[in-house]
GROMACS .gro file of C-alpha atoms in nm:
model
  489
    1UNK     CA    1  -1.159   2.645  -0.339
    2UNK     CA    2  -1.349   2.577  -0.014
    3UNK     CA    3  -1.198   2.452   0.311
    4UNK     CA    4  -1.349   2.105   0.261
    5UNK     CA    5  -1.186   2.068  -0.082
    6UNK     CA    6  -0.849   2.182   0.057
    7UNK     CA    7  -0.877   1.940   0.348
    8UNK     CA    8  -0.948   1.655   0.107
    9UNK     CA    9  -0.646   1.751  -0.105
   10UNK     CA   10  -0.431   1.762   0.207
   11UNK     CA   11  -0.551   1.419   0.319
   12UNK     CA   12  -0.491   1.275  -0.030
   13UNK     CA   13  -0.139   1.419  -0.068
   14UNK     CA   14  -0.017   1.319   0.279
   15UNK     CA   15  -0.176   0.974   0.266
   16UNK     CA   16  -0.043   0.881  -0.079
   17UNK     CA   17   0.305   1.000   0.014
   18UNK     CA   18   0.301   0.801   0.339
   19UNK     CA   19   0.162   0.492   0.171
   20UNK     CA   20   0.434   0.496  -0.096
   21UNK     CA   21   0.682   0.406   0.182
   22UNK     CA   22   0.470   0.154   0.375
   23UNK     CA   23   0.449  -0.148   0.140
   24UNK     CA   24   0.826  -0.153   0.087
   25UNK     CA   25   0.887  -0.163   0.464
   26UNK     CA   26   0.635  -0.446   0.512
   27UNK     CA   27   0.757  -0.659   0.222
   28UNK     CA   28   1.129  -0.586   0.246
   29UNK     CA   29   1.143  -0.655   0.621
   30UNK     CA   30   1.032  -1.015   0.555
   31UNK     CA   31   1.262  -1.055   0.253
   32UNK     CA   32   1.561  -0.932   0.457
   33UNK     CA   33   1.463  -1.176   0.734
   34UNK     CA   34   1.460  -1.456   0.476
   35UNK     CA   35   1.804  -1.350   0.349
   36UNK     CA   36   1.947  -1.353   0.700
   37UNK     CA   37   1.785  -1.691   0.765
   38UNK     CA   38   1.955  -1.825   0.451
   39UNK     CA   39   2.289  -1.695   0.581
   40UNK     CA   40   2.243  -1.851   0.927
   41UNK     CA   41   2.144  -2.187   0.776
   42UNK     CA   42   2.406  -2.203   0.497
   43UNK     CA   43   2.686  -1.981   0.625
   44UNK     CA   44   2.730  -1.843   0.271
   45UNK     CA   45   2.878  -1.495   0.267
   46UNK     CA   46   2.660  -1.380  -0.025
   47UNK     CA   47   2.348  -1.399   0.193
   48UNK     CA   48   2.516  -1.196   0.468
   49UNK     CA   49   2.618  -0.928   0.216
   50UNK     CA   50   2.266  -0.916   0.069
   51UNK     CA   51   2.118  -0.891   0.420
   52UNK     CA   52   2.343  -0.595   0.501
   53UNK     CA   53   2.282  -0.431   0.161
   54UNK     CA   54   1.902  -0.448   0.152
   55UNK     CA   55   1.881  -0.405   0.531
   56UNK     CA   56   2.043  -0.064   0.499
   57UNK     CA   57   1.787   0.042   0.237
   58UNK     CA   58   1.510  -0.094   0.462
   59UNK     CA   59   1.624   0.126   0.751
   60UNK     CA   60   1.613   0.441   0.537
   61UNK     CA   61   1.265   0.359   0.414
   62UNK     CA   62   1.136   0.274   0.763
   63UNK     CA   63   1.265   0.599   0.914
   64UNK     CA   64   1.097   0.814   0.648
   65UNK     CA   65   0.776   0.612   0.678
   66UNK     CA   66   0.750   0.684   1.051
   67UNK     CA   67   0.815   1.056   0.997
   68UNK     CA   68   0.542   1.091   0.734
   69UNK     CA   69   0.288   0.886   0.932
   70UNK     CA   70   0.287   1.128   1.224
   71UNK     CA   71   0.122   1.397   1.011
   72UNK     CA   72  -0.178   1.172   0.950
   73UNK     CA   73  -0.285   1.193   1.313
   74UNK     CA   74  -0.225   1.568   1.321
   75UNK     CA   75  -0.455   1.642   1.030
   76UNK     CA   76  -0.732   1.421   1.168
   77UNK     CA   77  -0.748   1.644   1.474
   78UNK     CA   78  -0.715   1.969   1.283
   79UNK     CA   79  -0.926   1.921   0.970
   80UNK     CA   80  -1.162   1.638   1.060
   81UNK     CA   81  -1.278   1.700   1.417
   82UNK     CA   82  -1.641   1.596   1.352
   83UNK     CA   83  -1.518   1.279   1.188
   84UNK     CA   84  -1.280   1.210   1.480
   85UNK     CA   85  -1.565   1.261   1.726
   86UNK     CA   86  -1.794   1.030   1.529
   87UNK     CA   87  -1.547   0.739   1.496
   88UNK     CA   88  -1.339   0.799   1.810
   89UNK     CA   89  -1.499   0.519   2.009
   90UNK     CA   90  -1.422   0.272   1.730
   91UNK     CA   91  -1.082   0.389   1.606
   92UNK     CA   92  -0.931   0.411   1.955
   93UNK     CA   93  -0.904   0.033   1.993
   94UNK     CA   94  -0.726  -0.073   1.670
   95UNK     CA   95  -0.505   0.237   1.665
   96UNK     CA   96  -0.403   0.179   2.028
   97UNK     CA   97  -0.322  -0.184   1.948
   98UNK     CA   98  -0.117  -0.067   1.652
   99UNK     CA   99   0.082   0.174   1.867
  100UNK     CA  100   0.118  -0.032   2.185
  101UNK     CA  101   0.159  -0.377   2.035
  102UNK     CA  102   0.265  -0.367   1.672
  103UNK     CA  103   0.474  -0.049   1.662
  104UNK     CA  104   0.632  -0.129   1.999
  105UNK     CA  105   0.728  -0.474   1.871
  106UNK     CA  106   0.849  -0.328   1.543
  107UNK     CA  107   1.064  -0.046   1.681
  108UNK     CA  108   1.205  -0.240   1.978
  109UNK     CA  109   1.330  -0.536   1.778
  110UNK     CA  110   1.449  -0.317   1.492
  111UNK     CA  111   1.677  -0.146   1.746
  112UNK     CA  112   1.801  -0.480   1.877
  113UNK     CA  113   1.866  -0.595   1.520
  114UNK     CA  114   2.063  -0.281   1.432
  115UNK     CA  115   2.281  -0.285   1.744
  116UNK     CA  116   2.293  -0.660   1.805
  117UNK     CA  117   2.515  -0.787   1.522
  118UNK     CA  118   2.814  -0.836   1.754
  119UNK     CA  119   2.626  -0.847   2.084
  120UNK     CA  120   2.363  -1.118   2.041
  121UNK     CA  121   2.407  -1.486   1.960
  122UNK     CA  122   2.347  -1.552   1.591
  123UNK     CA  123   2.007  -1.720   1.628
  124UNK     CA  124   1.881  -1.465   1.881
  125UNK     CA  125   1.984  -1.187   1.646
  126UNK     CA  126   1.800  -1.362   1.364
  127UNK     CA  127   1.490  -1.375   1.584
  128UNK     CA  128   1.498  -0.996   1.625
  129UNK     CA  129   1.463  -0.929   1.253
  130UNK     CA  130   1.173  -1.175   1.228
  131UNK     CA  131   0.996  -1.006   1.521
  132UNK     CA  132   1.052  -0.671   1.353
  133UNK     CA  133   0.895  -0.809   1.033
  134UNK     CA  134   0.602  -0.956   1.228
  135UNK     CA  135   0.551  -0.620   1.401
  136UNK     CA  136   0.538  -0.443   1.063
  137UNK     CA  137   0.279  -0.689   0.936
  138UNK     CA  138   0.070  -0.661   1.253
  139UNK     CA  139   0.083  -0.285   1.225
  140UNK     CA  140  -0.063  -0.311   0.876
  141UNK     CA  141  -0.343  -0.536   1.005
  142UNK     CA  142  -0.461  -0.289   1.269
  143UNK     CA  143  -0.450   0.005   1.029
  144UNK     CA  144  -0.644  -0.191   0.769
  145UNK     CA  145  -0.898  -0.290   1.036
  146UNK     CA  146  -0.955   0.078   1.110
  147UNK     CA  147  -0.982   0.168   0.742
  148UNK     CA  148  -1.211  -0.128   0.671
  149UNK     CA  149  -1.450  -0.007   0.938
  150UNK     CA  150  -1.491   0.315   0.738
  151UNK     CA  151  -1.562   0.105   0.427
  152UNK     CA  152  -1.801  -0.133   0.604
  153UNK     CA  153  -1.897  -0.049   0.967
  154UNK     CA  154  -1.955  -0.349   1.195
  155UNK     CA  155  -1.958  -0.406   1.571
  156UNK     CA  156  -2.107  -0.064   1.645
  157UNK     CA  157  -2.436   0.114   1.713
  158UNK     CA  158  -2.537   0.473   1.649
  159UNK     CA  159  -2.622   0.674   1.960
  160UNK     CA  160  -2.864   0.952   1.856
  161UNK     CA  161  -2.813   1.136   2.187
  162UNK     CA  162  -2.436   1.179   2.140
  163UNK     CA  163  -2.440   1.167   1.761
  164UNK     CA  164  -2.155   0.915   1.769
  165UNK     CA  165  -2.092   0.557   1.667
  166UNK     CA  166  -2.029   0.340   1.973
  167UNK     CA  167  -1.855   0.006   1.972
  168UNK     CA  168  -2.042  -0.305   2.086
  169UNK     CA  169  -1.791  -0.571   1.976
  170UNK     CA  170  -1.415  -0.529   1.933
  171UNK     CA  171  -1.406  -0.884   1.797
  172UNK     CA  172  -1.642  -0.787   1.516
  173UNK     CA  173  -1.431  -0.481   1.433
  174UNK     CA  174  -1.109  -0.686   1.415
  175UNK     CA  175  -1.270  -0.967   1.213
  176UNK     CA  176  -1.462  -0.743   0.977
  177UNK     CA  177  -1.500  -0.939   0.649
  178UNK     CA  178  -1.371  -0.631   0.469
  179UNK     CA  179  -1.051  -0.648   0.675
  180UNK     CA  180  -1.009  -1.019   0.612
  181UNK     CA  181  -1.039  -0.955   0.238
  182UNK     CA  182  -0.824  -0.640   0.224
  183UNK     CA  183  -0.535  -0.754   0.446
  184UNK     CA  184  -0.412  -1.041   0.223
  185UNK     CA  185  -0.439  -0.814  -0.081
  186UNK     CA  186  -0.231  -0.541   0.085
  187UNK     CA  187   0.034  -0.788   0.207
  188UNK     CA  188   0.058  -0.951  -0.137
  189UNK     CA  189   0.103  -0.604  -0.287
  190UNK     CA  190   0.378  -0.531  -0.033
  191UNK     CA  191   0.564  -0.844  -0.146
  192UNK     CA  192   0.522  -0.739  -0.509
  193UNK     CA  193   0.673  -0.397  -0.431
  194UNK     CA  194   0.961  -0.546  -0.230
  195UNK     CA  195   1.031  -0.824  -0.481
  196UNK     CA  196   1.051  -0.570  -0.763
  197UNK     CA  197   1.280  -0.352  -0.550
  198UNK     CA  198   1.519  -0.641  -0.477
  199UNK     CA  199   1.518  -0.778  -0.832
  200UNK     CA  200   1.542  -0.439  -1.003
  201UNK     CA  201   1.850  -0.327  -0.810
  202UNK     CA  202   2.015  -0.669  -0.846
  203UNK     CA  203   1.967  -0.674  -1.225
  204UNK     CA  204   2.109  -0.322  -1.246
  205UNK     CA  205   2.421  -0.439  -1.060
  206UNK     CA  206   2.449  -0.764  -1.255
  207UNK     CA  207   2.463  -0.586  -1.590
  208UNK     CA  208   2.692  -0.311  -1.458
  209UNK     CA  209   2.941  -0.550  -1.295
  210UNK     CA  210   2.955  -0.768  -1.605
  211UNK     CA  211   3.044  -0.468  -1.823
  212UNK     CA  212   3.324  -0.377  -1.579
  213UNK     CA  213   3.458  -0.731  -1.544
  214UNK     CA  214   3.290  -1.038  -1.696
  215UNK     CA  215   3.451  -1.259  -1.431
  216UNK     CA  216   3.367  -1.041  -1.132
  217UNK     CA  217   3.308  -1.249  -0.818
  218UNK     CA  218   2.998  -1.046  -0.720
  219UNK     CA  219   2.800  -1.159  -1.025
  220UNK     CA  220   2.669  -1.489  -0.876
  221UNK     CA  221   2.553  -1.296  -0.566
  222UNK     CA  222   2.352  -1.045  -0.769
  223UNK     CA  223   2.211  -1.325  -0.984
  224UNK     CA  224   2.086  -1.494  -0.668
  225UNK     CA  225   1.919  -1.171  -0.552
  226UNK     CA  226   1.764  -1.109  -0.895
  227UNK     CA  227   1.611  -1.458  -0.914
  228UNK     CA  228   1.499  -1.442  -0.551
  229UNK     CA  229   1.323  -1.109  -0.616
  230UNK     CA  230   1.171  -1.235  -0.944
  231UNK     CA  231   1.034  -1.547  -0.774
  232UNK     CA  232   0.878  -1.329  -0.503
  233UNK     CA  233   0.727  -1.108  -0.773
  234UNK     CA  234   0.566  -1.404  -0.950
  235UNK     CA  235   0.421  -1.555  -0.632
  236UNK     CA  236   0.307  -1.214  -0.507
  237UNK     CA  237   0.156  -1.131  -0.847
  238UNK     CA  238  -0.055  -1.449  -0.839
  239UNK     CA  239  -0.162  -1.369  -0.481
  240UNK     CA  240  -0.252  -1.011  -0.580
  241UNK     CA  241  -0.479  -1.140  -0.858
  242UNK     CA  242  -0.652  -1.396  -0.634
  243UNK     CA  243  -0.699  -1.166  -0.335
  244UNK     CA  244  -0.799  -0.874  -0.558
  245UNK     CA  245  -1.070  -1.086  -0.719
  246UNK     CA  246  -1.200  -1.190  -0.376
  247UNK     CA  247  -1.199  -0.832  -0.253
  248UNK     CA  248  -1.370  -0.704  -0.569
  249UNK     CA  249  -1.661  -0.946  -0.535
  250UNK     CA  250  -1.706  -0.847  -0.170
  251UNK     CA  251  -1.699  -0.477  -0.258
  252UNK     CA  252  -1.963  -0.534  -0.526
  253UNK     CA  253  -2.196  -0.646  -0.243
  254UNK     CA  254  -2.094  -0.384   0.013
  255UNK     CA  255  -2.042  -0.077  -0.208
  256UNK     CA  256  -2.209  -0.153  -0.543
  257UNK     CA  257  -2.198   0.209  -0.662
  258UNK     CA  258  -1.817   0.216  -0.621
  259UNK     CA  259  -1.778  -0.089  -0.843
  260UNK     CA  260  -2.031   0.044  -1.097
  261UNK     CA  261  -1.823   0.365  -1.109
  262UNK     CA  262  -1.508   0.157  -1.168
  263UNK     CA  263  -1.665   0.045  -1.495
  264UNK     CA  264  -1.849   0.370  -1.569
  265UNK     CA  265  -2.164   0.157  -1.592
  266UNK     CA  266  -2.453   0.403  -1.604
  267UNK     CA  267  -2.750   0.166  -1.640
  268UNK     CA  268  -2.829  -0.182  -1.511
  269UNK     CA  269  -2.689  -0.436  -1.755
  270UNK     CA  270  -2.696  -0.814  -1.791
  271UNK     CA  271  -2.364  -0.975  -1.891
  272UNK     CA  272  -2.192  -0.639  -1.836
  273UNK     CA  273  -1.873  -0.597  -2.043
  274UNK     CA  274  -1.539  -0.468  -1.911
  275UNK     CA  275  -1.404  -0.173  -2.110
  276UNK     CA  276  -1.033  -0.115  -2.158
  277UNK     CA  277  -1.100   0.238  -2.281
  278UNK     CA  278  -1.387   0.484  -2.241
  279UNK     CA  279  -1.442   0.829  -2.389
  280UNK     CA  280  -1.682   1.107  -2.295
  281UNK     CA  281  -1.730   1.315  -1.984
  282UNK     CA  282  -1.611   1.081  -1.710
  283UNK     CA  283  -1.573   1.374  -1.473
  284UNK     CA  284  -1.940   1.343  -1.388
  285UNK     CA  285  -2.097   1.649  -1.547
  286UNK     CA  286  -2.254   1.450  -1.829
  287UNK     CA  287  -2.243   1.075  -1.753
  288UNK     CA  288  -2.470   0.996  -2.047
  289UNK     CA  289  -2.187   1.101  -2.282
  290UNK     CA  290  -1.967   0.813  -2.168
  291UNK     CA  291  -1.900   0.560  -2.444
  292UNK     CA  292  -1.706   0.238  -2.386
  293UNK     CA  293  -1.450   0.118  -2.641
  294UNK     CA  294  -1.255  -0.209  -2.663
  295UNK     CA  295  -1.482  -0.419  -2.442
  296UNK     CA  296  -1.450  -0.774  -2.304
  297UNK     CA  297  -1.807  -0.913  -2.307
  298UNK     CA  298  -1.944  -1.025  -1.970
  299UNK     CA  299  -1.614  -0.968  -1.786
  300UNK     CA  300  -1.747  -0.703  -1.545
  301UNK     CA  301  -2.029  -0.941  -1.444
  302UNK     CA  302  -1.771  -1.212  -1.386
  303UNK     CA  303  -1.540  -0.984  -1.186
  304UNK     CA  304  -1.823  -0.867  -0.960
  305UNK     CA  305  -2.017  -1.193  -0.915
  306UNK     CA  306  -1.830  -1.489  -1.072
  307UNK     CA  307  -2.113  -1.524  -1.326
  308UNK     CA  308  -2.054  -1.401  -1.682
  309UNK     CA  309  -2.429  -1.344  -1.735
  310UNK     CA  310  -2.513  -1.176  -1.401
  311UNK     CA  311  -2.707  -0.849  -1.387
  312UNK     CA  312  -2.502  -0.551  -1.260
  313UNK     CA  313  -2.687  -0.250  -1.129
  314UNK     CA  314  -2.595   0.079  -1.297
  315UNK     CA  315  -2.511   0.414  -1.137
  316UNK     CA  316  -2.845   0.573  -1.229
  317UNK     CA  317  -3.047   0.298  -1.058
  318UNK     CA  318  -2.813   0.289  -0.757
  319UNK     CA  319  -2.840   0.667  -0.718
  320UNK     CA  320  -3.218   0.628  -0.679
  321UNK     CA  321  -3.178   0.339  -0.432
  322UNK     CA  322  -2.926   0.532  -0.220
  323UNK     CA  323  -3.146   0.843  -0.222
  324UNK     CA  324  -3.449   0.641  -0.105
  325UNK     CA  325  -3.254   0.467   0.170
  326UNK     CA  326  -3.005   0.730   0.294
  327UNK     CA  327  -3.177   1.055   0.199
  328UNK     CA  328  -3.203   1.265  -0.115
  329UNK     CA  329  -3.074   1.592   0.037
  330UNK     CA  330  -2.817   1.696   0.297
  331UNK     CA  331  -2.874   1.918   0.604
  332UNK     CA  332  -2.852   2.230   0.387
  333UNK     CA  333  -3.119   2.099   0.147
  334UNK     CA  334  -2.876   2.026  -0.137
  335UNK     CA  335  -2.916   1.709  -0.344
  336UNK     CA  336  -2.671   1.437  -0.241
  337UNK     CA  337  -2.481   1.292  -0.534
  338UNK     CA  338  -2.392   0.934  -0.436
  339UNK     CA  339  -2.193   0.872  -0.755
  340UNK     CA  340  -1.817   0.901  -0.690
  341UNK     CA  341  -1.593   1.083  -0.935
  342UNK     CA  342  -1.609   0.863  -1.245
  343UNK     CA  343  -1.288   0.991  -1.402
  344UNK     CA  344  -1.081   0.901  -1.094
  345UNK     CA  345  -1.246   0.569  -1.014
  346UNK     CA  346  -1.253   0.447  -1.377
  347UNK     CA  347  -0.885   0.515  -1.452
  348UNK     CA  348  -0.739   0.440  -1.110
  349UNK     CA  349  -0.900   0.093  -1.128
  350UNK     CA  350  -0.736   0.024  -1.466
  351UNK     CA  351  -0.399   0.175  -1.377
  352UNK     CA  352  -0.393  -0.039  -1.060
  353UNK     CA  353  -0.437  -0.355  -1.268
  354UNK     CA  354  -0.218  -0.255  -1.564
  355UNK     CA  355   0.086  -0.137  -1.369
  356UNK     CA  356   0.082  -0.447  -1.146
  357UNK     CA  357   0.079  -0.670  -1.455
  358UNK     CA  358   0.398  -0.496  -1.570
  359UNK     CA  359   0.588  -0.643  -1.274
  360UNK     CA  360   0.485  -0.996  -1.364
  361UNK     CA  361   0.623  -0.950  -1.715
  362UNK     CA  362   0.954  -0.826  -1.572
  363UNK     CA  363   0.978  -1.126  -1.337
  364UNK     CA  364   0.935  -1.373  -1.623
  365UNK     CA  365   1.201  -1.188  -1.826
  366UNK     CA  366   1.452  -1.205  -1.538
  367UNK     CA  367   1.392  -1.575  -1.476
  368UNK     CA  368   1.429  -1.654  -1.848
  369UNK     CA  369   1.756  -1.466  -1.902
  370UNK     CA  370   1.916  -1.597  -1.580
  371UNK     CA  371   1.817  -1.965  -1.614
  372UNK     CA  372   2.073  -2.248  -1.590
  373UNK     CA  373   2.326  -2.036  -1.404
  374UNK     CA  374   2.354  -1.769  -1.675
  375UNK     CA  375   2.414  -1.399  -1.606
  376UNK     CA  376   2.214  -1.144  -1.801
  377UNK     CA  377   2.442  -0.899  -1.983
  378UNK     CA  378   2.188  -0.714  -2.192
  379UNK     CA  379   2.199  -0.336  -2.139
  380UNK     CA  380   1.825  -0.305  -2.201
  381UNK     CA  381   1.768  -0.530  -1.901
  382UNK     CA  382   1.932  -0.270  -1.678
  383UNK     CA  383   1.706   0.002  -1.819
  384UNK     CA  384   1.401  -0.223  -1.785
  385UNK     CA  385   1.489  -0.301  -1.424
  386UNK     CA  386   1.518   0.067  -1.333
  387UNK     CA  387   1.197   0.158  -1.515
  388UNK     CA  388   1.015  -0.125  -1.337
  389UNK     CA  389   1.103  -0.004  -0.985
  390UNK     CA  390   0.824   0.258  -0.949
  391UNK     CA  391   0.556   0.051  -1.127
  392UNK     CA  392   0.422  -0.151  -0.829
  393UNK     CA  393   0.445   0.164  -0.613
  394UNK     CA  394   0.219   0.343  -0.860
  395UNK     CA  395  -0.015   0.042  -0.887
  396UNK     CA  396  -0.053   0.029  -0.507
  397UNK     CA  397  -0.111   0.404  -0.486
  398UNK     CA  398  -0.379   0.395  -0.756
  399UNK     CA  399  -0.539   0.105  -0.569
  400UNK     CA  400  -0.571   0.318  -0.256
  401UNK     CA  401  -0.693   0.618  -0.456
  402UNK     CA  402  -0.965   0.396  -0.602
  403UNK     CA  403  -1.054   0.261  -0.257
  404UNK     CA  404  -1.079   0.603  -0.093
  405UNK     CA  405  -1.226   0.809  -0.379
  406UNK     CA  406  -1.474   0.534  -0.467
  407UNK     CA  407  -1.620   0.557  -0.116
  408UNK     CA  408  -1.730   0.919  -0.169
  409UNK     CA  409  -1.950   1.103  -0.076
  410UNK     CA  410  -1.914   0.901   0.248
  411UNK     CA  411  -1.619   0.916   0.484
  412UNK     CA  412  -1.789   0.628   0.671
  413UNK     CA  413  -1.982   0.429   0.413
  414UNK     CA  414  -2.314   0.268   0.520
  415UNK     CA  415  -2.329  -0.105   0.582
  416UNK     CA  416  -2.620  -0.232   0.367
  417UNK     CA  417  -2.673  -0.519   0.613
  418UNK     CA  418  -2.611  -0.324   0.934
  419UNK     CA  419  -2.733  -0.016   1.118
  420UNK     CA  420  -2.790   0.248   0.854
  421UNK     CA  421  -2.723   0.539   1.086
  422UNK     CA  422  -2.360   0.430   1.130
  423UNK     CA  423  -2.248   0.639   0.836
  424UNK     CA  424  -2.108   0.987   0.781
  425UNK     CA  425  -2.093   1.211   0.478
  426UNK     CA  426  -1.751   1.357   0.409
  427UNK     CA  427  -1.889   1.709   0.420
  428UNK     CA  428  -2.022   1.635   0.772
  429UNK     CA  429  -1.686   1.512   0.902
  430UNK     CA  430  -1.500   1.837   0.839
  431UNK     CA  431  -1.393   2.070   1.124
  432UNK     CA  432  -1.643   2.360   1.122
  433UNK     CA  433  -1.412   2.611   1.291
  434UNK     CA  434  -1.112   2.577   1.058
  435UNK     CA  435  -1.099   2.832   0.778
  436UNK     CA  436  -0.994   2.775   0.419
  437UNK     CA  437  -0.690   2.997   0.478
  438UNK     CA  438  -0.572   2.785   0.770
  439UNK     CA  439  -0.613   2.463   0.574
  440UNK     CA  440  -0.438   2.617   0.273
  441UNK     CA  441  -0.147   2.723   0.493
  442UNK     CA  442  -0.102   2.377   0.646
  443UNK     CA  443  -0.145   2.220   0.303
  444UNK     CA  444   0.140   2.429   0.163
  445UNK     CA  445   0.361   2.358   0.467
  446UNK     CA  446   0.298   1.984   0.457
  447UNK     CA  447   0.352   1.968   0.082
  448UNK     CA  448   0.685   2.149   0.113
  449UNK     CA  449   0.797   1.933   0.407
  450UNK     CA  450   0.694   1.617   0.224
  451UNK     CA  451   0.873   1.731  -0.090
  452UNK     CA  452   1.193   1.785   0.111
  453UNK     CA  453   1.154   1.446   0.281
  454UNK     CA  454   1.090   1.291  -0.060
  455UNK     CA  455   1.414   1.433  -0.198
  456UNK     CA  456   1.607   1.308   0.106
  457UNK     CA  457   1.448   0.963   0.075
  458UNK     CA  458   1.530   0.936  -0.295
  459UNK     CA  459   1.886   1.063  -0.258
  460UNK     CA  460   1.962   0.831   0.035
  461UNK     CA  461   1.813   0.525  -0.139
  462UNK     CA  462   1.997   0.615  -0.461
  463UNK     CA  463   2.326   0.678  -0.281
  464UNK     CA  464   2.334   0.349  -0.092
  465UNK     CA  465   2.186   0.147  -0.381
  466UNK     CA  466   2.463   0.259  -0.619
  467UNK     CA  467   2.729   0.173  -0.361
  468UNK     CA  468   2.633  -0.192  -0.402
  469UNK     CA  469   2.658  -0.476  -0.152
  470UNK     CA  470   2.931  -0.407   0.107
  471UNK     CA  471   3.226  -0.629   0.181
  472UNK     CA  472   3.168  -0.784   0.523
  473UNK     CA  473   3.337  -0.984   0.792
  474UNK     CA  474   3.162  -1.267   0.968
  475UNK     CA  475   3.020  -1.104   1.286
  476UNK     CA  476   3.143  -1.242   1.615
  477UNK     CA  477   2.980  -1.188   1.952
  478UNK     CA  478   3.173  -0.944   2.171
  479UNK     CA  479   3.198  -1.083   2.523
  480UNK     CA  480   3.290  -0.741   2.667
  481UNK     CA  481   2.959  -0.637   2.820
  482UNK     CA  482   3.090  -0.293   2.919
  483UNK     CA  483   3.145  -0.182   2.559
  484UNK     CA  484   2.879   0.071   2.445
  485UNK     CA  485   2.630  -0.029   2.177
  486UNK     CA  486   2.722   0.084   1.829
  487UNK     CA  487   2.646   0.011   1.467
  488UNK     CA  488   2.795   0.111   1.136
  489UNK     CA  489   2.683   0.087   0.776
   0.00000   0.00000   0.00000
């Protein structure tokens, strides 16, 4: 395996692992803020206990997310120096804003929230958790703005003398239409992940407590959490569908070959169907062998354009268009294959949709079996809740795999309406002086470190989740200003 392939594997492994932690932090930070708001407004102890319970799980997830994110910057410098040089003038602005504004806001007010339970007035302490949640959301916006620029470059010119993209409008970069379409979709997904997390754990505890003692006083509290999480899942699921549809139609204009690959559509077709299953060589060696089974007539045309009878360009025709516009061969004289990996794009697109739909079904089940004040006691509900926990994580991860793999062979995809030279092939972004052995070594090290962190993350989440919501005392503000800051969970 060549150094470029190893570097791509390393980027994929580290990015997917980091992203698994991110949506839960974004979504759960806001849900915990809502729980604490409910406690401040009503004074009900159940909301304080739920805030402490899910807040503890949020802290574990946030800490591991920060640790895994640091490696991303390291590998950019090591494995992708040409890419870093090409995009450095653009990426510096949103990444600096993320670090100086969003992450500063996030980490500062998280610290005040942790240590301020008995130091800050109740409403000021509530404000800290909201500012932490806002910081997490802002952080996501700046990262998505940077990623969206790679999907659809705007606000930049290509300087042939330096061989770099140079920014001409930070406003255009931050208001990139790709960012404005992707950000709501990512935030809705984060709520879906967090809602499933809250509801799944609450249902587990509701069934378990009822089997121990049918009159246990904790049951109404867990029922409240389960219905709260299920309601978030339903609302987030509807938002995911709407924002995903908007984003898909925009991508069909900006990166038509990615969307054609999502359907495995080889030739231009009018009223293109959407296939639920395809057989043949989707790996790309023999695209003509691909046969679609179980099709929904016209649905691909509708997904891409809003018109059931619209014409959708196929991969073969788009390959010719891309070759005419962006070049048929690379610097070494090899033919450029503009078709992304069909196997990955085809199935990641379907797994993203299918696994997300699973969460909506779980939410409806929870709301039905807990209606009119009832407590669900069915053992299969506990198993279903636990099985459902990883589903939105997997759906979100497959969504990012589709987004990133579908952009290939570009690491900076060309803007069909912009300056064509603001683009970069993945093979051109690799560090020329890093050997395959060096990349393989760092790949093994990172994979081992991430595996260890993954075990710690799972064991900590599992340990504190199975302890259940803690018994609490109403916090009172300590007037002794000389007492050192402390916190305990």
